């Protein structure tokens, strides 16, 4: 067999290697861009916690939790937060920023595969 037959699958393998694994939303994940100034959530102890949207790039709502809300927050500088909450509020007043909201599954979490 000639050596060039072995080189045929190399471009396909190289193209598959370039595809990011678990980094972004899949086509079936609903995505919305929202202009917001602050995210407030009610933690599991019942206290309201505020997070300024100034540094938040993406908020992912993970769907598998039945009795709570699971949120992933991704920040400008690559920081990451995973929150379990009773509820959340998106506030749009004041200085706002565009933030990507993604609804997805826990199997496609951004952590630990951060860019």
C-alpha positions as semicolon CSV with decimal commas, in nm:
position;residue;x (nm);y (nm);z (nm)
1;X;0,000;0,000;0,000
2;X;0,128;0,345;-0,083
3;X;0,213;0,596;0,190
4;X;-0,020;0,868;0,056
5;X;-0,325;0,654;0,150
6;X;-0,240;0,704;0,516
7;X;-0,228;1,084;0,477
8;X;-0,589;1,115;0,357
9;X;-0,756;1,112;0,703
10;X;-0,511;1,366;0,853
11;X;-0,708;1,680;0,750
12;X;-1,024;1,532;0,900
13;X;-0,849;1,452;1,228
14;X;-0,691;1,797;1,236
15;X;-1,029;1,965;1,178
16;X;-1,192;1,765;1,458
17;X;-0,910;1,854;1,694
18;X;-0,976;2,226;1,634
19;X;-1,341;2,204;1,746
20;X;-1,375;2,341;2,102
21;X;-1,502;2,081;2,347
22;X;-1,769;2,201;2,591
23;X;-1,670;2,567;2,565
24;X;-1,974;2,734;2,418
25;X;-2,344;2,680;2,382
26;X;-2,455;2,412;2,142
27;X;-2,703;2,504;1,867
28;X;-2,993;2,361;2,070
29;X;-2,903;2,566;2,382
30;X;-3,126;2,876;2,400
31;X;-2,913;3,192;2,406
32;X;-3,021;3,551;2,469
33;X;-2,828;3,876;2,504
34;X;-2,963;4,092;2,786
35;X;-2,866;4,443;2,886
36;X;-2,838;4,434;3,266
37;X;-2,676;4,625;3,550
38;X;-2,699;4,372;3,833
39;X;-2,783;4,011;3,910
40;X;-2,951;3,943;4,242
41;X;-3,001;3,591;4,367
42;X;-3,149;3,440;4,681
43;X;-2,903;3,192;4,826
44;X;-3,006;2,868;4,998
45;X;-3,010;3,041;5,340
46;X;-3,263;3,298;5,214
47;X;-3,028;3,597;5,192
48;X;-3,029;3,817;4,881
49;X;-2,686;3,858;4,720
50;X;-2,605;4,118;4,452
51;X;-2,350;4,074;4,174
52;X;-2,267;4,373;3,956
53;X;-2,287;4,301;3,584
54;X;-1,982;4,523;3,526
55;X;-1,748;4,221;3,487
56;X;-1,995;3,942;3,401
57;X;-1,973;3,811;3,044
58;X;-2,203;3,508;3,053
59;X;-2,464;3,356;3,283
60;X;-2,552;2,991;3,226
61;X;-2,865;2,841;3,381
62;X;-2,820;2,468;3,433
63;X;-3,150;2,284;3,396
64;X;-3,115;1,956;3,588
65;X;-3,181;2,097;3,938
66;X;-3,545;2,049;4,038
67;X;-3,556;2,215;4,381
68;X;-3,311;2,502;4,317
69;X;-3,148;2,711;4,046
70;X;-2,791;2,635;3,938
71;X;-2,603;2,928;3,780
72;X;-2,259;2,955;3,626
73;X;-2,114;3,306;3,606
74;X;-1,822;3,376;3,374
75;X;-1,627;3,701;3,413
76;X;-1,408;3,917;3,184
77;X;-1,083;3,807;3,344
78;X;-1,164;3,433;3,326
79;X;-1,294;3,401;3,682
80;X;-1,577;3,156;3,740
81;X;-1,861;3,116;3,991
82;X;-2,101;2,826;4,038
83;X;-2,406;2,921;4,244
84;X;-2,701;2,731;4,383
85;X;-2,993;2,962;4,453
86;X;-3,363;2,969;4,532
87;X;-3,434;3,248;4,283
88;X;-3,272;3,518;4,073
89;X;-3,347;3,870;3,953
90;X;-3,194;4,052;3,656
91;X;-3,192;4,427;3,713
92;X;-3,164;4,661;3,415
93;X;-3,157;5,004;3,583
94;X;-2,844;5,216;3,606
95;X;-2,529;5,155;3,403
96;X;-2,595;4,841;3,206
97;X;-2,385;4,591;3,014
98;X;-2,478;4,327;2,758
99;X;-2,452;3,978;2,909
100;X;-2,510;3,646;2,734
101;X;-2,772;3,422;2,901
102;X;-2,752;3,052;2,814
103;X;-2,980;2,770;2,925
104;X;-2,794;2,440;2,920
105;X;-2,720;2,104;3,077
106;X;-2,470;2,022;3,352
107;X;-2,283;1,796;3,111
108;X;-2,194;2,109;2,909
109;X;-2,076;2,323;3,200
110;X;-1,793;2,567;3,130
111;X;-1,598;2,451;3,435
112;X;-1,334;2,303;3,444
113;X;-1,264;2,359;3,074
114;X;-1,219;2,737;3,085
115;X;-1,044;2,909;2,795
